[in-house]
Short mmCIF file of C-alpha atoms and ligand atoms in Angstrom, two decimals:
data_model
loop_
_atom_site.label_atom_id
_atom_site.label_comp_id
_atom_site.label_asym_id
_atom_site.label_seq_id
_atom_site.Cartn_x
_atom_site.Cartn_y
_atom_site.Cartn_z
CA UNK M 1 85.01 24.90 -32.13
CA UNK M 2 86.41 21.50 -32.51
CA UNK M 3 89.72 20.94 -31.44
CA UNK M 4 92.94 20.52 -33.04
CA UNK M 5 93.79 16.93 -31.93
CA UNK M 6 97.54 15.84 -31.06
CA UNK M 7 98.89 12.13 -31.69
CA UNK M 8 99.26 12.08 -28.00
CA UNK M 9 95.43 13.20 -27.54
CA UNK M 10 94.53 10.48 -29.71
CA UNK M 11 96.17 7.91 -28.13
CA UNK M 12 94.40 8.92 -24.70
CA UNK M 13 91.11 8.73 -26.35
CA UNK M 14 92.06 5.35 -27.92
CA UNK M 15 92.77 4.29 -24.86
CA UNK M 16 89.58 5.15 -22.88
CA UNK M 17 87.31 3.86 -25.62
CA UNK M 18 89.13 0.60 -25.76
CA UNK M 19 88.02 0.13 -21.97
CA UNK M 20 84.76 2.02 -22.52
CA UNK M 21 83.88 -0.68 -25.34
CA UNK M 22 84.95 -3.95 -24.21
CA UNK M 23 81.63 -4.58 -21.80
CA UNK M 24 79.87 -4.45 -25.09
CA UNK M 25 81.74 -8.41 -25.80
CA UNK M 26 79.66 -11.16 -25.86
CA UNK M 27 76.53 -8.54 -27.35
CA UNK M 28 76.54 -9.40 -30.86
CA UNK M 29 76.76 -12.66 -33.11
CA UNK M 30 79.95 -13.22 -35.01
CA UNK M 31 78.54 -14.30 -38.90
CA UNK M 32 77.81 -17.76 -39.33
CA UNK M 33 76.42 -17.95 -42.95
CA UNK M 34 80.40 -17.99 -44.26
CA UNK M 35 81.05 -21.14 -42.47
CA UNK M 36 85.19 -19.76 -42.30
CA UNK M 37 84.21 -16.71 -40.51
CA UNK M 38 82.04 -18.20 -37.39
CA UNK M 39 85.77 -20.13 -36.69
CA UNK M 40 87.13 -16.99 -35.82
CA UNK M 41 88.22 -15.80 -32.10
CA UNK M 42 84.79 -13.63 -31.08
CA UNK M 43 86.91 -12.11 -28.57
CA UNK M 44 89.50 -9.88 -30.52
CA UNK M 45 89.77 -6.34 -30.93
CA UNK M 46 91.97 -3.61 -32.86
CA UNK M 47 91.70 0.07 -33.46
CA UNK M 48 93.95 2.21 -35.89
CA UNK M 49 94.38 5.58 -36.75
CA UNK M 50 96.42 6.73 -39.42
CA UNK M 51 96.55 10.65 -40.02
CA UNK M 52 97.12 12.54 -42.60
CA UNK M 53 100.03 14.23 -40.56
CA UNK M 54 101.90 10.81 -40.76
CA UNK M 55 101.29 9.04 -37.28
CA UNK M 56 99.87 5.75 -36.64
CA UNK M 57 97.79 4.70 -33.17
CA UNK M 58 97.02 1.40 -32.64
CA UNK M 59 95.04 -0.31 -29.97
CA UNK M 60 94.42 -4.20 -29.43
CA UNK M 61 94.42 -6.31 -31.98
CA UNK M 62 95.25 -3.68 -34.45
CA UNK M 63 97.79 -5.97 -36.49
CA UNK M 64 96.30 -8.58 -36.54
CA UNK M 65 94.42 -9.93 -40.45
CA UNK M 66 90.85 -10.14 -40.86
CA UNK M 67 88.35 -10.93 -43.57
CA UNK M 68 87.33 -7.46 -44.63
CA UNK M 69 84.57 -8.64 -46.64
CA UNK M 70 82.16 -6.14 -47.87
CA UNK M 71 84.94 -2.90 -47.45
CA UNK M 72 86.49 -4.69 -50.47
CA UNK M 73 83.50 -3.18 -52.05
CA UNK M 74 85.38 0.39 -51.84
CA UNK M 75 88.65 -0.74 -53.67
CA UNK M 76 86.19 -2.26 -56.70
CA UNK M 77 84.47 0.81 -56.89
CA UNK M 78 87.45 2.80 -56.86
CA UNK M 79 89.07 1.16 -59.37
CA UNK M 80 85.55 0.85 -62.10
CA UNK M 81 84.85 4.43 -61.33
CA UNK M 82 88.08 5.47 -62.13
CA UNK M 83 87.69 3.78 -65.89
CA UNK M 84 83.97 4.68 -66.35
CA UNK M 85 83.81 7.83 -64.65
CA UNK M 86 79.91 8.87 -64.85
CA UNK M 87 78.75 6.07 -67.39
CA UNK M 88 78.84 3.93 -64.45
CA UNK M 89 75.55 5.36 -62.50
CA UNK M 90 73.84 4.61 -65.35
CA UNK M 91 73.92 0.75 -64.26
CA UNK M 92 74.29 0.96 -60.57
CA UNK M 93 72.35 4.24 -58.71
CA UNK M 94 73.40 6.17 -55.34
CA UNK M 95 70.63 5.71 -53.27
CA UNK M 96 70.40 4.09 -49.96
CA UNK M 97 68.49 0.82 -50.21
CA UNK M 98 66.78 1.01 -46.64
CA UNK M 99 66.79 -3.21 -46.87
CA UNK M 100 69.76 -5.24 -45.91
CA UNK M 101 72.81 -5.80 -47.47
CA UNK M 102 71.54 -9.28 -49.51
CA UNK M 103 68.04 -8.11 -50.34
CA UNK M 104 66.79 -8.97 -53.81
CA UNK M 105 63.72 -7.14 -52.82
CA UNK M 106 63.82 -4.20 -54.77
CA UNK M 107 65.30 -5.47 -58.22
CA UNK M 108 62.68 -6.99 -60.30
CA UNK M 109 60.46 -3.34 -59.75
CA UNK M 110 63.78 -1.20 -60.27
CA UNK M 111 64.55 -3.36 -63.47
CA UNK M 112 67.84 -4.70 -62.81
CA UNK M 113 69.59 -1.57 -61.67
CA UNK M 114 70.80 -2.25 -58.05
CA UNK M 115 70.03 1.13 -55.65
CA UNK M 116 73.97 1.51 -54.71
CA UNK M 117 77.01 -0.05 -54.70
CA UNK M 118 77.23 -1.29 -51.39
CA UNK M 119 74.51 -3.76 -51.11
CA UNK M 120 75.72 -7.10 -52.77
CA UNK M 121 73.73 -6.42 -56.30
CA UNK M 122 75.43 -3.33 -56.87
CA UNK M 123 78.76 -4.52 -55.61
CA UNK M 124 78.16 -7.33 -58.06
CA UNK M 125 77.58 -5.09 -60.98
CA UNK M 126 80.50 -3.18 -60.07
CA UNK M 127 83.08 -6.09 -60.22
CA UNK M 128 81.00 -7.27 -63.46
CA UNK M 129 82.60 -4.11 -65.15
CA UNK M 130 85.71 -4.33 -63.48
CA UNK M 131 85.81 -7.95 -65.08
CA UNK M 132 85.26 -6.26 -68.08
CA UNK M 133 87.96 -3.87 -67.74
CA UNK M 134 90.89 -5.92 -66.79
CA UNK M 135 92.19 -8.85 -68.54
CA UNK M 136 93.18 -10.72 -64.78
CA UNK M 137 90.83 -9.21 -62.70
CA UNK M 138 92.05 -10.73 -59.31
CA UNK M 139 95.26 -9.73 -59.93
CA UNK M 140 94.57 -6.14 -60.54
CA UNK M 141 92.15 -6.11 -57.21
CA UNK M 142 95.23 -7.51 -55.10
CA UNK M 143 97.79 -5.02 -56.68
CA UNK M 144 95.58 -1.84 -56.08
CA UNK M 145 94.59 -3.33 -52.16
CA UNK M 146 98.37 -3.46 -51.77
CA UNK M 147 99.45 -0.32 -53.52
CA UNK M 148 96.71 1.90 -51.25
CA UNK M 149 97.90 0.02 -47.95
CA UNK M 150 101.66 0.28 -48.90
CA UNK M 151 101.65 -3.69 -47.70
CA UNK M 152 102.73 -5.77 -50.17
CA UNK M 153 101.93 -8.76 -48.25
CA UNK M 154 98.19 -8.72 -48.56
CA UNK M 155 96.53 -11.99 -49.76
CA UNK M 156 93.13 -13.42 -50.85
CA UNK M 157 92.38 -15.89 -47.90
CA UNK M 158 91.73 -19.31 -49.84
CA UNK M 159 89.93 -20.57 -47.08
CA UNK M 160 87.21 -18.26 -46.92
CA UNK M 161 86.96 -17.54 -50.37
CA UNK M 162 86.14 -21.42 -51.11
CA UNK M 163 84.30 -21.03 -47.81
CA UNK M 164 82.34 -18.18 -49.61
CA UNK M 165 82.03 -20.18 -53.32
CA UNK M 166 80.29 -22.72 -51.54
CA UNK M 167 77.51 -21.07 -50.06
CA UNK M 168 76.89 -18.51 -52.54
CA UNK M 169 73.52 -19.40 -53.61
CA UNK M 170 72.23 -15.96 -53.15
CA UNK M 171 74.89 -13.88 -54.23
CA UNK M 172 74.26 -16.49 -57.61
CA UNK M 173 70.56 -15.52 -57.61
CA UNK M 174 71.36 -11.82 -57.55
CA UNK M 175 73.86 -11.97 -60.38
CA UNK M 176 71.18 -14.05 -62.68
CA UNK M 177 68.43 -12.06 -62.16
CA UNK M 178 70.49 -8.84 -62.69
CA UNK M 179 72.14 -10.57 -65.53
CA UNK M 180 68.30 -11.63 -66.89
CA UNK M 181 67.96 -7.43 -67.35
CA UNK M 182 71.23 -7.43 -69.33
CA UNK M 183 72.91 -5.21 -66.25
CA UNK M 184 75.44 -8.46 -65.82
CA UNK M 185 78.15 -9.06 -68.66
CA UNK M 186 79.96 -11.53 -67.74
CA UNK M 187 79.66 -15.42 -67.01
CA UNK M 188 78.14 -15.77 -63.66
CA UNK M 189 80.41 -18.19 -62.41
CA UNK M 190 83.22 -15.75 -63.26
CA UNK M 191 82.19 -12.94 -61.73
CA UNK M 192 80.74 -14.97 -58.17
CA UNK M 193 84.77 -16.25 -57.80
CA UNK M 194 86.02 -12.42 -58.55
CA UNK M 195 83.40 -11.19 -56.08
CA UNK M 196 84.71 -13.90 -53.32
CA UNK M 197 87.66 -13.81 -53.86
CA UNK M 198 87.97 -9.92 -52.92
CA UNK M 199 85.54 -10.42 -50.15
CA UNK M 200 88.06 -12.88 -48.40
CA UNK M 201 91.19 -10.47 -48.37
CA UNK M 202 93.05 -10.58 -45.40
CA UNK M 203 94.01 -7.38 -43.41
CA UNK M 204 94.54 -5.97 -40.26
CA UNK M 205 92.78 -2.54 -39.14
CA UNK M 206 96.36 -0.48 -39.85
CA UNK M 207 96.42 -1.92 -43.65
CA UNK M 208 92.59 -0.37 -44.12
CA UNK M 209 93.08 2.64 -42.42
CA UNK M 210 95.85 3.55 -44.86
CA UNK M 211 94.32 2.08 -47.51
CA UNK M 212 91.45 5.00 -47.28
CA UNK M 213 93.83 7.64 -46.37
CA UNK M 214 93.58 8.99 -50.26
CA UNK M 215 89.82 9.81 -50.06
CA UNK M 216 90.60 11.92 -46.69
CA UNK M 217 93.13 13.69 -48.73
CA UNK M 218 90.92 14.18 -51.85
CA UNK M 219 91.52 11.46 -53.87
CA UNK M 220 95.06 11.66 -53.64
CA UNK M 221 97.36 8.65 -51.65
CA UNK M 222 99.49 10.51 -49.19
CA UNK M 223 101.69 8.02 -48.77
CA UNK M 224 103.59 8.39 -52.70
CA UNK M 225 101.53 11.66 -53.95
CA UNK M 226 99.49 9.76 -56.90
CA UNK M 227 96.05 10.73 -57.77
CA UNK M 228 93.97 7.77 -57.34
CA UNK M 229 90.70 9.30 -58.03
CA UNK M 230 89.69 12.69 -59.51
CA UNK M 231 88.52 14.93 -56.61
CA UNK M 232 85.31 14.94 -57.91
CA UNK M 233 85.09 10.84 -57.88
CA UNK M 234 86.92 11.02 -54.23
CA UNK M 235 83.74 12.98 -53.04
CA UNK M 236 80.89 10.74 -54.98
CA UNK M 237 82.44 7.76 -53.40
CA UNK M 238 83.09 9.45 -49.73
CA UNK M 239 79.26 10.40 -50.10
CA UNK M 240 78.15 6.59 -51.53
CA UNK M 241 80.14 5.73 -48.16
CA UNK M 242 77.88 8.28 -46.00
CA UNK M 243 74.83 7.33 -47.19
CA UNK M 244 74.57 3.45 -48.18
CA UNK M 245 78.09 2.18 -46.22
CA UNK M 246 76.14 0.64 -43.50
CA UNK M 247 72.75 -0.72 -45.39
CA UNK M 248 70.03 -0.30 -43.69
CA UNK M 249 71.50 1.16 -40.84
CA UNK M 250 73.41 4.09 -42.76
CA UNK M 251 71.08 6.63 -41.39
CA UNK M 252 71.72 5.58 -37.89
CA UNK M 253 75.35 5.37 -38.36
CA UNK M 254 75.31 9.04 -40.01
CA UNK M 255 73.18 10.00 -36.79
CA UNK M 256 75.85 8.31 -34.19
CA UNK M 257 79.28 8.35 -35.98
CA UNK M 258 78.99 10.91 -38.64
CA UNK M 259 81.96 9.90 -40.76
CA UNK M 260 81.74 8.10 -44.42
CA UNK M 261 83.01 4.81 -43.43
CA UNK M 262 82.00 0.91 -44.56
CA UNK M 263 81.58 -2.15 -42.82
CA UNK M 264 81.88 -5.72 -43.68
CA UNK M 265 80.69 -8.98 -41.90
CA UNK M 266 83.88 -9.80 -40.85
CA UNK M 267 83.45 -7.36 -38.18
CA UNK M 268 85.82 -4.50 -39.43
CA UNK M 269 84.87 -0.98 -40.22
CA UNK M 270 86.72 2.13 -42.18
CA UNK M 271 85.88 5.49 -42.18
CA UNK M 272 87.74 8.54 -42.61
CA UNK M 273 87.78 12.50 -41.54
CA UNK M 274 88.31 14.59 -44.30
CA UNK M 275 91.65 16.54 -44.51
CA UNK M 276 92.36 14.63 -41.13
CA UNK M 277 92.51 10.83 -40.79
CA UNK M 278 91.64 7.64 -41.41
CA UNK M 279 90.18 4.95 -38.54
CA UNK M 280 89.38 1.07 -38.92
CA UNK M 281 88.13 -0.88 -36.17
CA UNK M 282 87.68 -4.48 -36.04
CA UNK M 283 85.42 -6.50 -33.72
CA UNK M 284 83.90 -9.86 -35.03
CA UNK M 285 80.78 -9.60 -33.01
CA UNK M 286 77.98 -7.96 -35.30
CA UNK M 287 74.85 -6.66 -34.34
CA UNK M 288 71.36 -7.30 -36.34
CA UNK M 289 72.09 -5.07 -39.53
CA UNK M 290 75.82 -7.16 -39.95
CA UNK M 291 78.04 -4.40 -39.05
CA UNK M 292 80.53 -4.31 -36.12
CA UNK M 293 78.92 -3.91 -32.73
CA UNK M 294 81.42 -2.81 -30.97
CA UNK M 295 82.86 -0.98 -33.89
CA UNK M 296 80.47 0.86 -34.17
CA UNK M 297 79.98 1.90 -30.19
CA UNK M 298 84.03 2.60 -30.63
CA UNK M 299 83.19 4.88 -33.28
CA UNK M 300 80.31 7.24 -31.80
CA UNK M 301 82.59 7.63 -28.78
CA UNK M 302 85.70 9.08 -30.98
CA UNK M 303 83.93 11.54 -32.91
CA UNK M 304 82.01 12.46 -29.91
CA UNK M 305 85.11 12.61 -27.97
CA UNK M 306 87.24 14.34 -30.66
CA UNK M 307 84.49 16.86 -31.34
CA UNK M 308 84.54 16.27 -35.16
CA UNK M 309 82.55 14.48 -37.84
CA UNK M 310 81.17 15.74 -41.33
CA UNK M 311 78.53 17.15 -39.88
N1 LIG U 23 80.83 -11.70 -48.79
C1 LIG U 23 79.66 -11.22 -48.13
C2 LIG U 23 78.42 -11.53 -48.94
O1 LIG U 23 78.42 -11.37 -50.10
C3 LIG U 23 79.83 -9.75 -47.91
C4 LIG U 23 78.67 -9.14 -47.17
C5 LIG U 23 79.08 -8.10 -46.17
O2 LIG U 23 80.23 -7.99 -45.74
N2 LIG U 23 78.10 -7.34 -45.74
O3 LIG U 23 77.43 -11.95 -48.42
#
């Protein structure tokens, strides 16, 4: 039977993983093809839980901002599936890709319909709608990042997202040759400055933990009682998480962590136990599939330690 974990508890585990995981420094390669994120410290470090129950544990660097990159993918979702309900799979499906995260591999045989919303194509056809949707798209991104995290202090990181603009030749060729099977709307330009600019939000591992605390709690944010997502849509997206958060290693992530969580190539990672909490990490250092390295040794020793996952 798994156990019924205490804030104290918690904080001991925190604590043990924290020294467990910091051998693994030096082991993976901070991102480089972002210019503005290889200038980052490789050395920092933060863990955060935020439960359901109301407590907060932090660990390292748990305050401190980061670029959360490809996790912005969750809030975009959120907010397009929340307009489109189940018209949206019709453009973007819910399968894991198996191919990393910037593949255009599979598109030209699949016909323009990217194979989920995490990899970059499907992320991009997700904020094409959401550009469709609202009239000041970066805006409305900021305001529903800051709502979720109760932080009203959240910001686009300018740096990085020029950073971003100017090397986004491939994240152009996705959106053209998506938009060449009319499953883009909107001006490419447009929609590559949207899709940077929410990749370079700034925040620390406490903000995304309690930004995801609504799909532990089935869709609803615990933190003012509003219904951010049907239950229904909180358990497509937890499940999109599961299965393609992690690219094309998912299915190893599912194997050693066994939460729904997402990564970015900043070096953070969310992921959440239903009905229980919510945990971020954040490591700079990825290993060969772009996620978190030590995030995501951090992460198989707390649900192995805590005795719970979704499995
Ligand atoms: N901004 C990055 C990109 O589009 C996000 C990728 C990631 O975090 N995996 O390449």
């Amino acid at each position: 039977m798994p156990k019924n974990f205490e804030t104290a508890e918690y904080r001991k585990v925190i604590d043990r993983i924290y020294d467990e995981v910091l051998p693994f420094r030096g082991k993976g390669k901070v991102a480089d093809y972002i210019p503005a994120l290889s200038e980052v410290d490789p050395r920092q470090f933060g863990i955060a839980i935020e439960t359901l129950a109301g407590d907060t544990i932090l660990k390292g660097d748990a305050d401190t901002c980061f670029s959360i990159q490809s996790i912005s993918k969750i809030y975009t979702l959120a907010m397009v599936m929340s307009h489109l309900g189940e018209k949206l799979w019709r453009s973007v499906r819910t399968e894991p890709s198996g191919n990393p995260f910037n593949s255009l591999i599979q598109l030209e045989y699949e016909k323009g319909i990217p194979r989920n919303p995490f990899i970059n194509a499907g992320a991009l056809v997700v904020t094409d709608r959401l550009i469709d949707i609202y009239p000041h798209p970066k805006e409305a991104i900021l305001d529903f990042v800051r709502e979720l995290s109760g932080n009203e202090d959240i910001y686009y990181d300018s740096r990085v997202a020029k950073s971003e603009r100017e090397h986004a030749d491939r994240n152009m060729a996705l959106a053209y040759f998506i938009k060449s099977f009319g499953n883009i709307h909107n001006d490419v330009d447009t929609l590559i400055d949207v899709y940077c600019h929410q990749c370079s939000i700034a925040m620390s591992c406490v903000d995304l933990a309690r930004s995801v605390l609504f799909l532990a709690n089935r869709g609803v944010n615990p933190q003012d009682s509003k219904q951010i997502l049907t239950e229904s849509q909180a358990k497509r997206l937890g499940a999109v998480m599961s299965t393609c958060g992690f690219y094309d290693e998912s299915g190893d992530f599912a194997f050693r962590v066994g939460l729904p969580g997402k990564s970015g190539v900043g070096g953070g990672i969310v992921a959440y136990l239903p009905e229980k909490l919510a945990i971020s990490v954040w490591s700079p250092e990825l290993n060969p599939f772009g996620n978190s390295l030590m995030g995501i040794e951090a992460l198989e020793r707390f649900t192995t330690d805590i005795e719970s996952s979704i499995f």
